[in-house]
Coordinates of C-alpha atoms in Angstrom, one line a residue:
M1 CA 40.2 82.3 87.3
A2 CA 41.5 85.8 86.9
L3 CA 41.6 87.2 83.4
S4 CA 43.9 90.2 82.9
I5 CA 44.7 92.2 79.8
G6 CA 47.7 94.6 79.5
I7 CA 47.1 97.6 77.3
V8 CA 50.1 98.7 75.2
G9 CA 50.6 101.1 72.3
M10 CA 52.4 104.3 71.2
P11 CA 51.7 107.6 73.0
N12 CA 48.5 109.4 71.9
V13 CA 46.9 106.4 70.2
G14 CA 43.9 106.5 72.5
K15 CA 45.0 104.0 75.2
S16 CA 44.0 106.2 78.1
T17 CA 40.7 107.2 76.5
L18 CA 40.0 103.5 76.0
F19 CA 41.0 102.9 79.7
N20 CA 38.6 105.6 80.8
A21 CA 35.8 103.8 78.9
I22 CA 36.8 100.5 80.3
T23 CA 36.8 101.6 84.0
N24 CA 35.0 104.9 83.8
A25 CA 37.8 105.8 86.2
G26 CA 38.4 109.3 84.7
I27 CA 42.2 109.0 84.5
E28 CA 43.9 111.9 82.7
A29 CA 44.0 111.6 78.9
S30 CA 45.7 114.7 77.8
N31 CA 47.1 115.4 74.3
Y32 CA 50.8 114.9 75.0
P33 CA 53.1 111.8 75.2
F34 CA 53.7 110.1 78.6
C35 CA 50.6 111.5 80.3
T36 CA 50.2 108.1 82.0
I37 CA 53.0 108.0 84.5
E38 CA 52.0 105.0 86.6
P39 CA 50.1 101.9 85.5
N40 CA 46.4 102.1 86.0
T41 CA 44.3 99.1 86.9
G42 CA 40.6 98.6 86.5
I43 CA 38.4 95.5 87.0
V44 CA 35.2 95.5 84.9
P45 CA 32.3 93.0 84.4
I46 CA 31.9 91.1 81.2
N47 CA 28.5 91.7 79.8
D48 CA 26.4 88.5 79.8
T49 CA 22.7 89.0 79.2
R50 CA 22.0 85.4 80.3
L51 CA 22.6 86.4 83.9
D52 CA 19.8 88.9 83.9
I53 CA 17.4 86.3 82.5
L54 CA 18.5 83.7 85.1
S55 CA 18.2 86.2 87.9
K56 CA 14.5 86.9 87.1
I57 CA 13.7 83.2 87.0
S58 CA 15.5 82.5 90.3
G59 CA 14.4 85.7 92.1
T60 CA 18.1 86.4 92.7
Q61 CA 19.2 89.0 95.3
K62 CA 22.6 89.6 93.6
I63 CA 24.2 89.1 90.1
I64 CA 27.9 88.5 89.8
H65 CA 29.5 88.8 86.4
A66 CA 32.8 87.3 85.2
T67 CA 35.4 90.0 85.1
I68 CA 38.4 91.2 83.2
E69 CA 41.2 93.2 84.8
F70 CA 42.7 95.8 82.5
L71 CA 46.2 97.3 83.1
D72 CA 47.1 100.5 81.2
I73 CA 50.8 101.5 81.0
A74 CA 52.6 104.5 79.7
G75 CA 52.9 104.8 75.9
L76 CA 56.0 103.1 74.5
V77 CA 58.3 104.6 71.9
K78 CA 61.2 103.4 69.8
G79 CA 64.1 102.7 72.2
A80 CA 61.9 102.1 75.3
S81 CA 63.8 98.9 76.1
K82 CA 66.9 101.0 76.3
G83 CA 65.3 103.8 78.4
E84 CA 63.9 106.1 75.8
G85 CA 60.7 108.0 76.8
L86 CA 59.7 106.5 80.1
G87 CA 61.8 103.4 79.5
N88 CA 60.7 99.8 79.9
K89 CA 60.1 99.9 83.6
F90 CA 56.4 99.7 83.0
L91 CA 56.7 96.5 80.9
S92 CA 57.4 94.6 84.1
N93 CA 53.9 95.5 85.2
I94 CA 52.3 93.5 82.5
R95 CA 54.5 90.4 82.5
E96 CA 51.8 88.5 84.4
V97 CA 48.8 89.4 82.4
S98 CA 46.8 86.8 80.5
A99 CA 47.0 88.6 77.1
I100 CA 47.9 91.9 75.6
A101 CA 45.6 94.5 73.9
H102 CA 47.7 96.4 71.4
V103 CA 46.0 99.7 70.7
V104 CA 46.8 101.1 67.2
R105 CA 45.8 104.6 66.0
C106 CA 43.8 104.4 62.8
F107 CA 42.3 107.9 62.7
E108 CA 43.5 111.2 61.4
D109 CA 43.2 114.3 63.6
P110 CA 45.5 117.3 63.3
N111 CA 44.6 118.3 66.8
V112 CA 46.1 115.1 68.3
A113 CA 49.8 114.8 67.9
H114 CA 51.4 111.5 66.9
V115 CA 54.8 110.9 68.4
T116 CA 56.3 110.0 65.0
G117 CA 54.5 112.8 63.1
K118 CA 52.5 110.5 60.9
I119 CA 49.7 107.9 61.1
D120 CA 51.3 104.5 60.1
P121 CA 49.7 101.5 61.9
A122 CA 52.2 99.0 60.5
D123 CA 55.2 101.0 61.6
D124 CA 53.6 101.6 65.1
I125 CA 53.0 97.8 65.4
E126 CA 56.5 97.0 64.4
T127 CA 57.9 99.5 66.9
I128 CA 55.9 98.1 69.8
N129 CA 56.6 94.5 68.9
L130 CA 60.3 95.1 68.7
E131 CA 60.4 96.8 72.1
L132 CA 58.5 93.8 73.6
I133 CA 61.1 91.4 72.0
L134 CA 64.0 93.5 73.2
S135 CA 62.6 93.6 76.7
D136 CA 62.2 89.8 76.6
L137 CA 65.8 89.4 75.4
E138 CA 67.0 91.4 78.3
M139 CA 65.1 89.2 80.7
L140 CA 66.2 86.1 78.9
E141 CA 69.9 87.0 79.2
K142 CA 69.6 87.3 83.0
M143 CA 67.8 84.0 83.3
F144 CA 70.1 82.3 80.8
G145 CA 73.3 83.3 82.7
N146 CA 72.0 82.0 86.0
L147 CA 70.7 78.7 84.6
E148 CA 73.8 78.1 82.5
K149 CA 75.9 78.2 85.7
K150 CA 73.5 75.8 87.4
V151 CA 73.4 73.3 84.5
K152 CA 77.2 73.2 84.2
K153 CA 77.8 73.0 87.9
A154 CA 75.2 70.6 89.3
P155 CA 72.2 70.3 87.0
D156 CA 68.8 69.4 88.5
P157 CA 66.0 68.2 86.2
D158 CA 64.0 71.4 86.5
S159 CA 66.9 73.7 85.8
K160 CA 67.9 71.6 82.7
K161 CA 64.3 71.8 81.3
R162 CA 64.2 75.6 81.8
Y163 CA 67.6 76.0 80.3
D164 CA 66.6 73.9 77.2
I165 CA 63.5 76.1 76.7
L166 CA 65.7 79.3 76.8
L167 CA 68.0 77.7 74.2
K168 CA 65.0 77.3 71.9
I169 CA 63.8 80.8 72.5
K170 CA 67.0 82.8 72.4
P171 CA 68.0 82.5 68.7
N172 CA 64.4 83.2 67.7
L173 CA 64.1 86.4 69.7
E174 CA 67.4 87.5 68.3
K175 CA 65.8 87.1 64.8
N176 CA 62.8 89.2 66.1
I177 CA 60.5 86.1 66.3
P178 CA 58.1 86.4 69.3
V179 CA 57.8 83.4 71.7
R180 CA 54.1 82.8 70.8
K181 CA 55.1 81.8 67.3
L182 CA 57.3 78.9 68.5
S183 CA 56.0 75.3 69.2
F184 CA 56.4 73.8 72.7
T185 CA 55.3 70.5 74.3
E186 CA 52.6 70.5 77.0
E187 CA 55.3 70.2 79.6
E188 CA 57.3 73.0 78.1
Q189 CA 54.2 75.2 78.0
L190 CA 53.6 74.7 81.7
I191 CA 57.2 75.8 82.5
L192 CA 57.0 78.7 79.9
R193 CA 54.0 80.2 81.7
T194 CA 56.1 80.7 84.8
M195 CA 58.7 82.7 82.8
N196 CA 56.2 85.5 81.8
F197 CA 57.7 86.4 78.4
L198 CA 55.8 89.4 77.0
T199 CA 56.0 87.9 73.5
S200 CA 54.5 84.6 74.7
K201 CA 51.2 86.4 75.4
K202 CA 48.3 86.2 73.0
V203 CA 47.5 89.5 71.4
I204 CA 44.4 91.3 70.3
Y205 CA 45.1 94.3 68.0
V206 CA 42.6 97.1 68.8
A207 CA 42.2 99.5 65.8
N208 CA 41.1 102.9 67.3
I209 CA 39.0 104.8 64.8
S210 CA 37.0 108.0 64.6
E211 CA 33.2 108.0 65.0
D212 CA 32.6 108.4 61.3
L213 CA 34.4 105.2 60.5
I214 CA 32.3 102.9 62.8
G215 CA 31.0 99.9 60.9
H216 CA 33.4 100.1 57.9
G217 CA 36.9 101.3 58.9
N218 CA 39.5 102.5 56.4
T219 CA 42.8 101.4 54.8
H220 CA 44.6 101.7 58.1
T221 CA 42.2 99.3 59.9
E222 CA 42.4 96.9 57.0
K223 CA 46.2 96.8 57.4
V224 CA 46.0 96.1 61.1
K225 CA 43.5 93.3 60.4
Q226 CA 45.9 91.8 57.9
I227 CA 48.8 91.9 60.4
A228 CA 46.6 90.3 63.1
E229 CA 45.4 87.5 60.8
A230 CA 48.9 86.8 59.5
D231 CA 50.1 86.3 63.0
G232 CA 47.1 84.3 64.2
D233 CA 46.1 87.1 66.6
E234 CA 42.7 88.7 67.2
F235 CA 41.4 92.0 65.8
A236 CA 38.8 94.5 67.0
M237 CA 37.8 97.9 65.7
I238 CA 36.5 100.5 68.1
S239 CA 36.2 104.2 68.6
A240 CA 37.7 104.8 72.1
K241 CA 36.0 108.2 72.2
I242 CA 32.6 106.7 71.5
E243 CA 33.3 104.0 74.0
E244 CA 34.0 106.6 76.7
E245 CA 30.7 108.3 75.9
I246 CA 28.8 104.9 76.1
S247 CA 30.4 104.1 79.4
K248 CA 28.7 107.0 81.1
L249 CA 25.2 106.0 79.9
E250 CA 22.5 104.0 81.7
P251 CA 21.8 100.5 80.2
A252 CA 18.7 101.6 78.4
E253 CA 20.4 104.7 76.9
K254 CA 23.4 102.6 76.0
A255 CA 21.2 100.1 74.1
M256 CA 19.5 103.0 72.2
Y257 CA 22.8 104.6 71.3
L258 CA 24.2 101.4 70.0
K259 CA 21.1 100.9 67.9
E260 CA 21.5 104.4 66.5
L261 CA 25.2 103.6 65.6
G262 CA 24.0 100.4 63.9
I263 CA 26.3 98.0 66.0
P264 CA 25.2 95.0 68.0
E265 CA 27.4 95.6 71.0
S266 CA 29.9 98.0 72.4
G267 CA 33.6 97.8 71.3
L268 CA 34.5 96.9 74.9
D269 CA 32.1 94.0 74.9
T270 CA 33.6 92.9 71.6
I271 CA 37.1 93.1 73.1
A272 CA 36.0 91.0 76.1
H273 CA 34.4 88.3 74.0
K274 CA 37.3 88.1 71.6
C275 CA 39.7 87.9 74.6
F276 CA 37.7 84.9 75.9
H277 CA 38.0 83.3 72.4
L278 CA 41.7 84.1 72.2
L279 CA 42.5 82.5 75.5
G280 CA 40.2 79.5 75.1
L281 CA 37.9 80.5 77.9
Q282 CA 34.2 80.0 78.6
T283 CA 31.7 80.4 81.4
Y284 CA 29.4 78.2 83.4
L285 CA 26.6 79.6 85.5
T286 CA 25.2 79.1 88.9
T287 CA 21.8 80.5 90.0
G288 CA 19.6 80.6 93.0
E289 CA 17.8 83.0 95.4
K290 CA 21.1 84.2 96.9
E291 CA 23.0 84.9 93.7
T292 CA 23.3 84.3 90.0
R293 CA 26.9 84.1 88.9
A294 CA 29.2 83.5 85.9
W295 CA 32.4 81.5 86.5
T296 CA 35.3 81.6 84.1
I297 CA 37.0 78.3 83.1
K298 CA 39.2 77.0 80.4
K299 CA 37.5 75.1 77.5
G300 CA 38.0 71.4 78.1
F301 CA 37.8 71.7 81.9
K302 CA 36.2 68.6 83.5
A303 CA 33.5 69.0 86.1
P304 CA 35.8 68.7 89.1
Q305 CA 38.2 71.3 87.8
A306 CA 35.2 73.7 87.2
A307 CA 34.1 73.0 90.7
G308 CA 37.5 73.9 92.0
V309 CA 37.1 77.4 90.6
I310 CA 34.5 78.0 93.2
H311 CA 36.5 76.4 96.0
T312 CA 39.3 73.8 96.2
D313 CA 37.1 71.7 98.6
F314 CA 34.5 71.4 95.8
E315 CA 37.1 69.7 93.6
R316 CA 38.7 67.7 96.3
G317 CA 35.4 66.2 97.5
F318 CA 33.6 66.2 94.2
I319 CA 30.7 63.7 94.0
R320 CA 28.8 64.8 90.9
A321 CA 27.3 67.8 89.1
N322 CA 23.7 68.4 88.4
I323 CA 23.6 70.2 85.0
V324 CA 20.9 71.8 82.9
S325 CA 21.7 73.5 79.6
Y326 CA 20.9 77.3 79.6
N327 CA 18.2 77.0 76.9
D328 CA 16.4 74.1 78.7
F329 CA 16.6 76.0 82.0
V330 CA 15.0 79.1 80.5
A331 CA 12.4 77.2 78.5
N332 CA 11.2 75.4 81.7
N333 CA 11.4 78.3 84.1
G334 CA 14.2 77.0 86.3
W335 CA 15.4 74.0 88.2
K336 CA 12.0 72.6 89.1
G337 CA 10.6 72.7 85.6
A338 CA 13.8 71.2 84.1
K339 CA 13.8 68.4 86.6
E340 CA 10.2 67.6 86.0
K341 CA 10.9 67.3 82.2
G342 CA 13.9 65.1 82.9
L343 CA 16.2 67.7 81.5
M344 CA 18.6 67.8 84.5
R345 CA 21.6 65.5 84.0
Q346 CA 23.8 64.0 86.7
E347 CA 27.4 64.2 85.4
G348 CA 30.5 62.6 86.9
K349 CA 34.2 63.3 87.0
D350 CA 34.8 62.9 83.3
Y351 CA 32.2 65.3 82.1
I352 CA 33.6 68.1 80.0
M353 CA 32.0 71.4 80.8
Q354 CA 30.1 73.3 78.1
D355 CA 29.7 77.1 77.8
G356 CA 26.4 78.1 79.5
D357 CA 26.0 75.0 81.6
I358 CA 23.9 75.7 84.7
V359 CA 25.3 73.7 87.6
E360 CA 24.8 72.5 91.1
F361 CA 27.9 70.7 92.5
L362 CA 27.6 68.0 95.1
F363 CA 30.7 67.4 97.2
N364 CA 31.9 65.9 100.5
V365 CA 35.1 66.6 102.4

């Protein structure tokens, strides 16, 4: 299950610096607007210390982490949906992402220009959100016109359902209400996912701060947090500059540096974990001599659905799942010890997967 996050924000808020930290790809991050000309993509592992522990128990040859794909696009300015700055051509690049990371500048630095001339997170957020709404409206108008003709001429059930969803969305977007704030039935939600409205995406607001603000923030970060909470979105506070430095360190050095800073995990790990929570995701684990691996699934997935993430044949021919909880597996030094203690469970098709389940799937096709 691919997890992808689109990074948006005004120019010079630290998006590219954050992206450098995420991917350690070294893309240019100069102090002028529109430095990022083409979208940049990077796939990074999600830190999960459980994998290292399981790997030692199983004598694993290879560890495979769950991953997040990050997509960084050029900074947006007021009027982007009408072609200002670099225009909205880049917004199409993030229409298929799972969620949006909205980077907001919350630090003062006279050496780094702000495109509006002042640090005002609430105003920046309003500007970006409005551009996303306007971009969605433009896309909706095109879809609406085509579907309206179909529905009036020779309506088919699918076109009618899509048309009715647009009828619900249109007046709200015109009132600057994002799609994610509206209520939809389960069937409507399935159809809505195929439409890729930007404002239907879950959002995590990332307050970018200076090093001296780590651990406590300021009035700007508090404002961003309030906006996120009011909208039911996630909030994270990071220093993109510090994250870039951390990304270049070896694991032991990284752990020591984080300890010196007095924070339990890097900002990037925080973003990853909050994105998992935001999207209702979890991981189950497989482990053996060949590999130890984390698999990303939706919360509520039943065992056959989880098996299908590995291969469709696993779901199609599902027989049962042998499952040991992570804690029991570690406490008993692996499969053998867990089985001897009677801690391995045989679960069927109706079993709802839990985060950290260690699994062996049995199937036949």
